[in-house]
Each structure stands twice: as structure tokens, then as C-alpha cells.
mmCIF file of N, CA and C in Angstrom:
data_model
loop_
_atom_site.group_PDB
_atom_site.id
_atom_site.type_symbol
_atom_site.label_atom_id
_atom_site.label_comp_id
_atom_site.label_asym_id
_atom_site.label_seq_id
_atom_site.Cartn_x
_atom_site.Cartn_y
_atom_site.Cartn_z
ATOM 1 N N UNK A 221 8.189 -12.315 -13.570
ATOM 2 C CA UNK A 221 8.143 -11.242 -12.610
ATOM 3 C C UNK A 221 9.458 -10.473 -12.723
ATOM 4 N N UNK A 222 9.471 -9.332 -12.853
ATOM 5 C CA UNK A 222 10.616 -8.645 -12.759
ATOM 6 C C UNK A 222 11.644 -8.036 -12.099
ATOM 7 N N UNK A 223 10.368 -7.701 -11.070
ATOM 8 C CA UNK A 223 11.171 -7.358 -9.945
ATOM 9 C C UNK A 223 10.623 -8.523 -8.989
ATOM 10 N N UNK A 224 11.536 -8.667 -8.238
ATOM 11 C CA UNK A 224 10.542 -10.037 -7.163
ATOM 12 C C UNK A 224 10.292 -9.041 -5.636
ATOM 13 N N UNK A 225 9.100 -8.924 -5.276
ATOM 14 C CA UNK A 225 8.825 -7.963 -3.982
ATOM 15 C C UNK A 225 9.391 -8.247 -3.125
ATOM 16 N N UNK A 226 9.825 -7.407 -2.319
ATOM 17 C CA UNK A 226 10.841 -7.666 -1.377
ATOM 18 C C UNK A 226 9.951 -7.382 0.351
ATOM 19 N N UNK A 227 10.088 -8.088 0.989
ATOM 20 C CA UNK A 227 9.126 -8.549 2.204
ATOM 21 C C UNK A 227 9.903 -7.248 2.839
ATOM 22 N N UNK A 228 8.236 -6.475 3.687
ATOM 23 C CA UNK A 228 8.745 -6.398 4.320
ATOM 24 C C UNK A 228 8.301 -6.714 6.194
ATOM 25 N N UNK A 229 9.207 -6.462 7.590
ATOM 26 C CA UNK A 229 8.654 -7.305 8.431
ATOM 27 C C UNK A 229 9.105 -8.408 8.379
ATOM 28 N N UNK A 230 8.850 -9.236 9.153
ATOM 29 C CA UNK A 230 9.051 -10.658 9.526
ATOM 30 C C UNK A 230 8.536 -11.729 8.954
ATOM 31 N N UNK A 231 7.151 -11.229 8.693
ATOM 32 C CA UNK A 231 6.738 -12.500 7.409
ATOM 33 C C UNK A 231 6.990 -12.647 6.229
ATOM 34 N N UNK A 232 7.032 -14.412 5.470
ATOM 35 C CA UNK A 232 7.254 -14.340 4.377
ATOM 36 C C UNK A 232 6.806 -14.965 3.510
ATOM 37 N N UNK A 233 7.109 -15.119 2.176
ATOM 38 C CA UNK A 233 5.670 -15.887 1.437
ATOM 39 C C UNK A 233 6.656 -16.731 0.358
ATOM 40 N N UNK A 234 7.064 -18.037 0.382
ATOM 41 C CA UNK A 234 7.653 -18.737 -0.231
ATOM 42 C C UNK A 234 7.547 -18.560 -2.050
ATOM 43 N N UNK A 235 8.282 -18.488 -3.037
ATOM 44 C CA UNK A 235 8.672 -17.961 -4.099
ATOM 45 C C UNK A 235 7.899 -18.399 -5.089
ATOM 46 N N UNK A 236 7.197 -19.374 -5.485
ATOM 47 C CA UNK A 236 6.123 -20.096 -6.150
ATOM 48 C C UNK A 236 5.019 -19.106 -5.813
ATOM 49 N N UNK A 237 4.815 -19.120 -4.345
ATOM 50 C CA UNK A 237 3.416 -18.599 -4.239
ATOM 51 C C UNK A 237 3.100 -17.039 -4.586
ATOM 52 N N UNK A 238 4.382 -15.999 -4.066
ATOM 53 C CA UNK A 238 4.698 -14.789 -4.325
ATOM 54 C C UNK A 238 4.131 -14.617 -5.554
ATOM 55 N N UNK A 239 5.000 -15.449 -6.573
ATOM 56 C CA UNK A 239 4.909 -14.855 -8.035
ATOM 57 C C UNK A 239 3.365 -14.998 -8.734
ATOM 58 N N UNK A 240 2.816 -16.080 -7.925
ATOM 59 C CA UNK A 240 1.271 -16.560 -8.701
ATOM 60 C C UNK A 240 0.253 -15.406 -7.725
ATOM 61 N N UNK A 241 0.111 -14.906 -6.360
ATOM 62 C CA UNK A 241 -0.642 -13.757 -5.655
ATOM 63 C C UNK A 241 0.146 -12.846 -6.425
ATOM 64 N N UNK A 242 1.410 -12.229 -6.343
ATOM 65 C CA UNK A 242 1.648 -10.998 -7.477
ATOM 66 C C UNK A 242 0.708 -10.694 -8.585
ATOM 67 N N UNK A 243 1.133 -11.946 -9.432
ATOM 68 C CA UNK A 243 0.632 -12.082 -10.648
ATOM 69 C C UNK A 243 -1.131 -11.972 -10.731
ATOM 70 N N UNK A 244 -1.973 -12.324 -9.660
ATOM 71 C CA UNK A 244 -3.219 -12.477 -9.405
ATOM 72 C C UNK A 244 -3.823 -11.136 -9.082
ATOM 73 N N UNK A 245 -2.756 -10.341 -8.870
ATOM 74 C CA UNK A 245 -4.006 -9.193 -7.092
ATOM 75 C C UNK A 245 -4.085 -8.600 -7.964
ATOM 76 N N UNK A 246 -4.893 -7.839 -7.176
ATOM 77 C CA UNK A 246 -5.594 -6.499 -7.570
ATOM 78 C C UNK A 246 -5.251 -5.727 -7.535
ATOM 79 N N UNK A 247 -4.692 -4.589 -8.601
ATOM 80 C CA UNK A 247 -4.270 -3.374 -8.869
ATOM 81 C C UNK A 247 -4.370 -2.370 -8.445
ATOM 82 N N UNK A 248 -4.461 -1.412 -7.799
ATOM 83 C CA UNK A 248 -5.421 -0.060 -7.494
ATOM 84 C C UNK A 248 -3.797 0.603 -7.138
ATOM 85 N N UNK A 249 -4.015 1.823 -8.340
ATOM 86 C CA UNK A 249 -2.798 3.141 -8.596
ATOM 87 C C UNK A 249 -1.514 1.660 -8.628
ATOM 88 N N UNK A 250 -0.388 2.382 -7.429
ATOM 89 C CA UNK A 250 0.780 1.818 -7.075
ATOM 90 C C UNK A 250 1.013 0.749 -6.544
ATOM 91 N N UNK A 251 -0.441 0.042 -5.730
ATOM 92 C CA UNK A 251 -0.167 -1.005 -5.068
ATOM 93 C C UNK A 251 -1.168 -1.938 -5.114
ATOM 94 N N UNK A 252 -1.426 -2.779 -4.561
ATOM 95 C CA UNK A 252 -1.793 -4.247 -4.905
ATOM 96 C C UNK A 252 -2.566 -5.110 -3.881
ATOM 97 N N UNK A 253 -3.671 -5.743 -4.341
ATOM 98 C CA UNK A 253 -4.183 -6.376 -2.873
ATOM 99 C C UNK A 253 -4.024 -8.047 -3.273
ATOM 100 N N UNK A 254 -3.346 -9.003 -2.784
ATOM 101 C CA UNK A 254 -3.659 -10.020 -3.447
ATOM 102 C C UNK A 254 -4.333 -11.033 -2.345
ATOM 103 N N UNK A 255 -4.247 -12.291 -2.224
ATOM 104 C CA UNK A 255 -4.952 -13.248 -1.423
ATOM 105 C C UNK A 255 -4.459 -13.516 -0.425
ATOM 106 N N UNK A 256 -2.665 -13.030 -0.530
ATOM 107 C CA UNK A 256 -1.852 -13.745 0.920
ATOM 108 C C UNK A 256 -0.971 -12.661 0.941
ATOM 109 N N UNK A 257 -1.324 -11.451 0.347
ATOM 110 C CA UNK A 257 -0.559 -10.321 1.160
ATOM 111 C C UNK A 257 -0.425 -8.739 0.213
ATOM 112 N N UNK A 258 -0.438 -7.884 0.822
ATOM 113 C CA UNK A 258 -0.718 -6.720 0.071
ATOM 114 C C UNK A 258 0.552 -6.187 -0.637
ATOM 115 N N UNK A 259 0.591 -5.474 -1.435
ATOM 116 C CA UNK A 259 1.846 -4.981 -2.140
ATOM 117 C C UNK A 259 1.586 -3.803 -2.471
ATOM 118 N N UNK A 260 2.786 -3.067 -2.363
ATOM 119 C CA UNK A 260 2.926 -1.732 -1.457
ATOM 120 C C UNK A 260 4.359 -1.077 -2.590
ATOM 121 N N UNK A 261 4.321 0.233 -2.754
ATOM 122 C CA UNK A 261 5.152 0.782 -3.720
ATOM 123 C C UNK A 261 6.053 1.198 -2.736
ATOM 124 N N UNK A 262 6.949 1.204 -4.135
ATOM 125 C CA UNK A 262 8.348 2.255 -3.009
ATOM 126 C C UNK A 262 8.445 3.642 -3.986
ATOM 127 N N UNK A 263 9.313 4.309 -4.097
ATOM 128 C CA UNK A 263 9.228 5.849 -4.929
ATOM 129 C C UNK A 263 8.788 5.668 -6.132
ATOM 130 N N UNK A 264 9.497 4.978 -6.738
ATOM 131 C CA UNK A 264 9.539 4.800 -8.092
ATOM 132 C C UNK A 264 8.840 3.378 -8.899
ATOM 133 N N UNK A 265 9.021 2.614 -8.150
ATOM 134 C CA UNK A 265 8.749 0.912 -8.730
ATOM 135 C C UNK A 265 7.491 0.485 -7.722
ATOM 136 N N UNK A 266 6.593 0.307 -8.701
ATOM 137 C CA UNK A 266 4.375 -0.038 -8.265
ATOM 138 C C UNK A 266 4.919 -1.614 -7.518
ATOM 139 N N UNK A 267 4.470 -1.914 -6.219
ATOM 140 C CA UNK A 267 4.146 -3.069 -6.110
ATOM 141 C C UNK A 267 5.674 -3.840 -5.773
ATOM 142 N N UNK A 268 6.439 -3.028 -4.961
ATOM 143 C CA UNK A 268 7.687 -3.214 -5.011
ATOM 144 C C UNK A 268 8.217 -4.616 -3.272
ATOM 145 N N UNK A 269 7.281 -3.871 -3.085
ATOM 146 C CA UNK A 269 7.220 -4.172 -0.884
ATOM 147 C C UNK A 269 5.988 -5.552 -0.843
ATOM 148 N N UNK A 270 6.211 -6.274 -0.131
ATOM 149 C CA UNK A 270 4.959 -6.857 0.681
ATOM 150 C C UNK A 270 5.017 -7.087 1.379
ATOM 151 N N UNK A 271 3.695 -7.136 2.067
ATOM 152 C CA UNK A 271 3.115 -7.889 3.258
ATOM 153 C C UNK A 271 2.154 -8.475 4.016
ATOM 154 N N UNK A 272 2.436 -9.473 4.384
ATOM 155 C CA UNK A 272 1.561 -11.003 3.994
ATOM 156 C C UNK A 272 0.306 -10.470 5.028
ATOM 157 N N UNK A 273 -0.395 -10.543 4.523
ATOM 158 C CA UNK A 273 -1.869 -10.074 4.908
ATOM 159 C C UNK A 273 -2.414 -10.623 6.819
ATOM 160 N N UNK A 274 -1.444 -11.979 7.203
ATOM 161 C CA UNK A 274 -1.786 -12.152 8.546
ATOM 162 C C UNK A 274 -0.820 -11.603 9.542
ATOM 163 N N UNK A 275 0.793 -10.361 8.904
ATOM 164 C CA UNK A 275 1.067 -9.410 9.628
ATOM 165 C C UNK A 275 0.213 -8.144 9.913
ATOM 166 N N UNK A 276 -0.342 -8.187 8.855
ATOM 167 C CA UNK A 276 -0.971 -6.342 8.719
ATOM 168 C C UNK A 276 -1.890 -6.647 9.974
ATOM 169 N N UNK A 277 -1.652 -5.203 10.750
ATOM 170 C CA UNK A 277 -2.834 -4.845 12.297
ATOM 171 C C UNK A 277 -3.588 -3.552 11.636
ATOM 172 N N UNK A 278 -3.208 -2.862 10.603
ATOM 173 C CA UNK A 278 -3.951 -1.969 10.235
ATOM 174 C C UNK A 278 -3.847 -1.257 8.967
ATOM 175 N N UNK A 279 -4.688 -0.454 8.424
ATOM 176 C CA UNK A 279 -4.583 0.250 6.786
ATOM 177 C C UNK A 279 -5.671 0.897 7.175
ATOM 178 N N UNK A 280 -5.137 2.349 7.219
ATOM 179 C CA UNK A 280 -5.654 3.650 7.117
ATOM 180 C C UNK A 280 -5.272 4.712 5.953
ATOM 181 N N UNK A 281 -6.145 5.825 5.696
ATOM 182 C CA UNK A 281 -5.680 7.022 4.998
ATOM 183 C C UNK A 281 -5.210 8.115 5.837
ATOM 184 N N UNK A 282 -3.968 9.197 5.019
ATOM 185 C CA UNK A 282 -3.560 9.969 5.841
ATOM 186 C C UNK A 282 -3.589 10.864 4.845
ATOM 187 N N UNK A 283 -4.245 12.200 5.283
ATOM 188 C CA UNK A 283 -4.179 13.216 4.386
ATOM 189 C C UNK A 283 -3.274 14.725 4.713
ATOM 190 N N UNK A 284 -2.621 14.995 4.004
ATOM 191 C CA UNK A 284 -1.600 15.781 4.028
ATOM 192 C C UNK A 284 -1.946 17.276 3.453
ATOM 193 N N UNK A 285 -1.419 18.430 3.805
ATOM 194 C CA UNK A 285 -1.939 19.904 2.900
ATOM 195 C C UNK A 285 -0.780 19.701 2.533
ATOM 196 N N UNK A 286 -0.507 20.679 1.033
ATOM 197 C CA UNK A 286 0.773 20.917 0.854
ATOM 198 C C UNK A 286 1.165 22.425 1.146
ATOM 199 N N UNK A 287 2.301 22.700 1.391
ATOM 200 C CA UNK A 287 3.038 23.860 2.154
ATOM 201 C C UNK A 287 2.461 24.768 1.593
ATOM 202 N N UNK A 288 2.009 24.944 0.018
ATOM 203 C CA UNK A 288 1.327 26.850 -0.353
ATOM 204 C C UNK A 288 -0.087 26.987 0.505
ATOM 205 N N UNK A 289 -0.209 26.241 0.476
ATOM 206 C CA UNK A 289 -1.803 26.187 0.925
ATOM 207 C C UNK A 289 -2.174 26.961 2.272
ATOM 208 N N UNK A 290 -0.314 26.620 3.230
ATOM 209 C CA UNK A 290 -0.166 27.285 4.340
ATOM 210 C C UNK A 290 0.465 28.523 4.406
ATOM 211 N N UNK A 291 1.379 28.784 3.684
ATOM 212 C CA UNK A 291 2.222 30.050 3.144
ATOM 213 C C UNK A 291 1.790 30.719 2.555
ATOM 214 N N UNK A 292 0.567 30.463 1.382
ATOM 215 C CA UNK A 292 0.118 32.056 0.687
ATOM 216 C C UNK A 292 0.792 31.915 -0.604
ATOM 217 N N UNK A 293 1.840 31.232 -0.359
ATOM 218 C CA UNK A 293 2.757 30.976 -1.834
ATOM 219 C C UNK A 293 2.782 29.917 -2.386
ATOM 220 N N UNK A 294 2.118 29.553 -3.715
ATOM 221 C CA UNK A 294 2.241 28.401 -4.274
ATOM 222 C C UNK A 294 0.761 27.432 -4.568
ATOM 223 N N UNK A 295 0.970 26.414 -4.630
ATOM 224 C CA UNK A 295 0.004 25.919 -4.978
ATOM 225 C C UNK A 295 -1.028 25.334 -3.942
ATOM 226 N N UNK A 296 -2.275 25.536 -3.421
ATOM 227 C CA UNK A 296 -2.876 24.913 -2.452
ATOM 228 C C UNK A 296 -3.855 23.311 -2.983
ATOM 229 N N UNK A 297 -3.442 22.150 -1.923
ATOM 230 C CA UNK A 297 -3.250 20.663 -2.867
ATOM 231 C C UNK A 297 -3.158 19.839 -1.619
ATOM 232 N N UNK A 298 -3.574 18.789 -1.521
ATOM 233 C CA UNK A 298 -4.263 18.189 -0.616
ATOM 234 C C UNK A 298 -3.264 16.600 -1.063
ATOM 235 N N UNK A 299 -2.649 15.865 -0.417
ATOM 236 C CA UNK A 299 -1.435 14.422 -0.770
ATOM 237 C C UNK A 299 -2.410 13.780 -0.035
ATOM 238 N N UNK A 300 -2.478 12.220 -0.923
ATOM 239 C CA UNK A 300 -3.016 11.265 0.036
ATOM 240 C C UNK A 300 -2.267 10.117 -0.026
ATOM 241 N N UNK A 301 -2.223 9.753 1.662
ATOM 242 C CA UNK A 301 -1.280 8.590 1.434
ATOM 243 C C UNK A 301 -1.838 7.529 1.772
ATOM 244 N N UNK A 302 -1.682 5.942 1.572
ATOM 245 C CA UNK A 302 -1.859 5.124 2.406
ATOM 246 C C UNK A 302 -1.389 4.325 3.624
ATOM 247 N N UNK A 303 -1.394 4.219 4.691
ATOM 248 C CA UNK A 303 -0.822 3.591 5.669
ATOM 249 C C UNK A 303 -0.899 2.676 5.885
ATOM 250 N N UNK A 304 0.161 1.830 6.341
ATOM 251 C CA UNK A 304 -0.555 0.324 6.312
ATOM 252 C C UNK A 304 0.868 -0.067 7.616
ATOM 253 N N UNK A 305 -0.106 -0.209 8.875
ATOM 254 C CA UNK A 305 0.603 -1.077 10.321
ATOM 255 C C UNK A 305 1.066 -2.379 10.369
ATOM 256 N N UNK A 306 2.305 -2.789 10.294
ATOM 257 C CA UNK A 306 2.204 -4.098 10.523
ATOM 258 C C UNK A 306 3.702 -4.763 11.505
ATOM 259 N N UNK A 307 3.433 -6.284 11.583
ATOM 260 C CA UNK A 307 4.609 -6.313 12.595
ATOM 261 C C UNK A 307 4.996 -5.580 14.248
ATOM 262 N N UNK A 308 3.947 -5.499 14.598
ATOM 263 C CA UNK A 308 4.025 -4.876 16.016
ATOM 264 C C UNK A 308 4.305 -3.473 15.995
ATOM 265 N N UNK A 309 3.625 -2.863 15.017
ATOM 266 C CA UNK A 309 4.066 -0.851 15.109
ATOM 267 C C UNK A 309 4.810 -0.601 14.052
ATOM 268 N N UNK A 310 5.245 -1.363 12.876
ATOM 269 C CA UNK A 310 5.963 -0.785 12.089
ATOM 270 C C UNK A 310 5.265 -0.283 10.670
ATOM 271 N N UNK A 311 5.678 0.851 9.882
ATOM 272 C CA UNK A 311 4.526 1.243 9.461
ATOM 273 C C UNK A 311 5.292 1.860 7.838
ATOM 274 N N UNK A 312 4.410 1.261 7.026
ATOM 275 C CA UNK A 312 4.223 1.395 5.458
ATOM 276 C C UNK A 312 4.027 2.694 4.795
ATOM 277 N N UNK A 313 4.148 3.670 4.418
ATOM 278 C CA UNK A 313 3.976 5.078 3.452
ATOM 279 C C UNK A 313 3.882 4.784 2.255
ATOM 280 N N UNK A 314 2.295 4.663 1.529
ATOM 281 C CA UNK A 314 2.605 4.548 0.335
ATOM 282 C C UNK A 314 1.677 6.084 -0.421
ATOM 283 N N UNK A 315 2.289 6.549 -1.501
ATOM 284 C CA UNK A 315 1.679 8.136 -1.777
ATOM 285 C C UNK A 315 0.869 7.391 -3.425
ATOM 286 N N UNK A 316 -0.221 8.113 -3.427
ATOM 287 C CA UNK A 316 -0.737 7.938 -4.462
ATOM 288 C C UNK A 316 -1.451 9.020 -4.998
ATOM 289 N N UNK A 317 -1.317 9.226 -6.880
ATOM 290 C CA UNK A 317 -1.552 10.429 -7.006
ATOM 291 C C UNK A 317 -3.276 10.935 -7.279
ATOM 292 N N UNK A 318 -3.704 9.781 -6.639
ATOM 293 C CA UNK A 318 -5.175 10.262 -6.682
ATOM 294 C C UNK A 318 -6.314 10.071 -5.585
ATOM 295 N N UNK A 319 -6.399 10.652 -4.565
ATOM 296 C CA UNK A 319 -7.155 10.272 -3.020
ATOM 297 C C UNK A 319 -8.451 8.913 -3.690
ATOM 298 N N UNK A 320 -9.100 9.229 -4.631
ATOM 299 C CA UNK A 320 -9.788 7.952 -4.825
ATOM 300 C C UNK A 320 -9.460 6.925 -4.950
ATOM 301 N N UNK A 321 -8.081 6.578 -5.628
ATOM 302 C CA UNK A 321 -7.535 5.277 -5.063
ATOM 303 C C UNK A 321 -7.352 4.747 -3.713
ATOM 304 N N UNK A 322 -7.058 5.199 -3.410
ATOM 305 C CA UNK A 322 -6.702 4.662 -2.013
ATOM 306 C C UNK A 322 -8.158 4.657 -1.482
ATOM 307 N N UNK A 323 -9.304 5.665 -1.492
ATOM 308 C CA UNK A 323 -11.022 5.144 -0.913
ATOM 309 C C UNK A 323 -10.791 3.596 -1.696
ATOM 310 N N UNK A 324 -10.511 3.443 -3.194
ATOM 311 C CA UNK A 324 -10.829 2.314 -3.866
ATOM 312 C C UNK A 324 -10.014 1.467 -2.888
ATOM 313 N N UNK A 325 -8.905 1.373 -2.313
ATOM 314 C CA UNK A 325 -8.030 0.420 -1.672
ATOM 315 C C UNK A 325 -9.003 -0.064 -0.384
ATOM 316 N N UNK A 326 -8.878 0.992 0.571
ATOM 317 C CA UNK A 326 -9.799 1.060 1.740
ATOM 318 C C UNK A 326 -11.014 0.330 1.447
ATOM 319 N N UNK A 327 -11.576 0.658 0.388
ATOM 320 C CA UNK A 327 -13.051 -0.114 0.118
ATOM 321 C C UNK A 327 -12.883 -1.607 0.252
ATOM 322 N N UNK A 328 -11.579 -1.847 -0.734
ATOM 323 C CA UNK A 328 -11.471 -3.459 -1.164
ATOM 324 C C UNK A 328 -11.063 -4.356 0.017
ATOM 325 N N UNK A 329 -10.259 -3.804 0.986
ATOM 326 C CA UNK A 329 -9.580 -4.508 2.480
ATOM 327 C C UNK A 329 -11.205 -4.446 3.146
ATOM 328 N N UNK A 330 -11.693 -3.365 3.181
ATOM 329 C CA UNK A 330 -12.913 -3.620 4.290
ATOM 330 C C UNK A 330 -13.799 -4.746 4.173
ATOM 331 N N UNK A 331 -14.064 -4.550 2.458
ATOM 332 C CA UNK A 331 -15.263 -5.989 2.058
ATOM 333 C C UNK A 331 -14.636 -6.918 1.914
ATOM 334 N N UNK A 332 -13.522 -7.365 1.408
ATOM 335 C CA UNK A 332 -12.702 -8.859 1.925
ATOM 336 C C UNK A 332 -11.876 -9.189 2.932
ATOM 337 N N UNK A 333 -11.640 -8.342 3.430
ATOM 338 C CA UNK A 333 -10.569 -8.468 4.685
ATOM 339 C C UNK A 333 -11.498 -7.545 5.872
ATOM 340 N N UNK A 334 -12.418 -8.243 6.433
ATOM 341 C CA UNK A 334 -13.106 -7.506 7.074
ATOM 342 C C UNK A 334 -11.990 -7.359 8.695
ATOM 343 N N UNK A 335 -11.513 -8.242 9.209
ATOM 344 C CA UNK A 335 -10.848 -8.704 10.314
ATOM 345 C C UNK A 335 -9.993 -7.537 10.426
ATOM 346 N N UNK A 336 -9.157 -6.607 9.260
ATOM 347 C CA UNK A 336 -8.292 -6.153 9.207
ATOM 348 C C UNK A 336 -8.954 -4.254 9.262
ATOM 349 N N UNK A 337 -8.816 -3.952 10.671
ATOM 350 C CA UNK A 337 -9.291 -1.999 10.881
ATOM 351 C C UNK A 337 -8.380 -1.493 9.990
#
């Protein structure tokens, strides 16, 4: 593992197990669904953040315009991000450059992680 994910929140996932769910989850764009906790990008580095799947209270989409779209100037373009609640209100931004990933993300939490809105 190269980078080792760095928790975030209060929960944590002992170093054996990290590296074998890392190594296991499921891919989709920047971030990651694995068995004992989701992994979550930061700017630059896919899969950088986690968090252990019995903090998360929620994972939603948030869709964004970009500024020409409102100004007249520039390019009109639609950002999608993913959100993800956890730890009593504290809250995850992850941007991905294609809104179907993240439906693909949303899809995969709903049918295995049904518990989790």
C-alpha cells in the first residue's frame, strides 16, 4: 500500500485489516467502497481518506452549475460531487469527473449497505 488512508472522524480500522479492505473494495472513479469502510479522495491522491462504514449516517449527491452557465461567459457544465455524513454532522466532499460515477457509487451503498440513506 502506498499511501496508508488516513481516517477520518473518530473511527478506526486496525492496520492488517485497512490494507486487506483497501486492497479488496471496490473502485468507482476516485473512491472506494470496501467491507469495513468507504474510501474517499482528497485533491489529488484516489482513495486517500476513510471511513469505517458503522460511522457513516449518510451518502448523498450534490450537484453544482458552474459559474458561465450563470454569467453568459464561459463554459455552461454541471460538477458532481459526492457527500458522505459521518461522525455526528461532519461531512466528506469528494468531486468526480463523471456524474455517473457517483449514480454507480450511490447504486452500490444502496444494494449492500441498505441501512445507510
Amino acid at each position: 500500500m502506498m499511501f496508508k488512508p488516513y481516517p477520518l472522524g473518530s473511527g478506526r480500522i486496525d492496520d492488517a485489516a485497512l490494507a486487506e479492505d483497501k486492497k479488496s473494495c471496490r473502485k468507482i472513479g476516485p473512491c472506494g467502497i470496501g467491507r469495513r469502510a468507504l474510501y474517499l479522495n482528497s485533491f489529488f491522491i484516489g482513495r486517500r481518506y476513510y471511513v469505517p462504514l458503522s460511522m457513516v449516517t449518510r451518502v448523498y449527491k450534490r450537484v453544482a452549475m458552474s459559474r458561465g452557465g450563470f454569467s453568459g461567459k464561459g463554459i455552461f457544465a454541471t460538477l458532481s460531487y459526492l457527500v458522505v455524513e459521518f461522525d455526528g454532522g461532519q461531512q466528506k466532499v469528494c468531486n468526480f469527473k463523471y456524474e455517473q460515477q457517483v449514480d454507480d457509487f450511490l447504486n452500490v451503498i444502496r444494494a449492500e449497505y441498505p441501512s445507510i440513506p
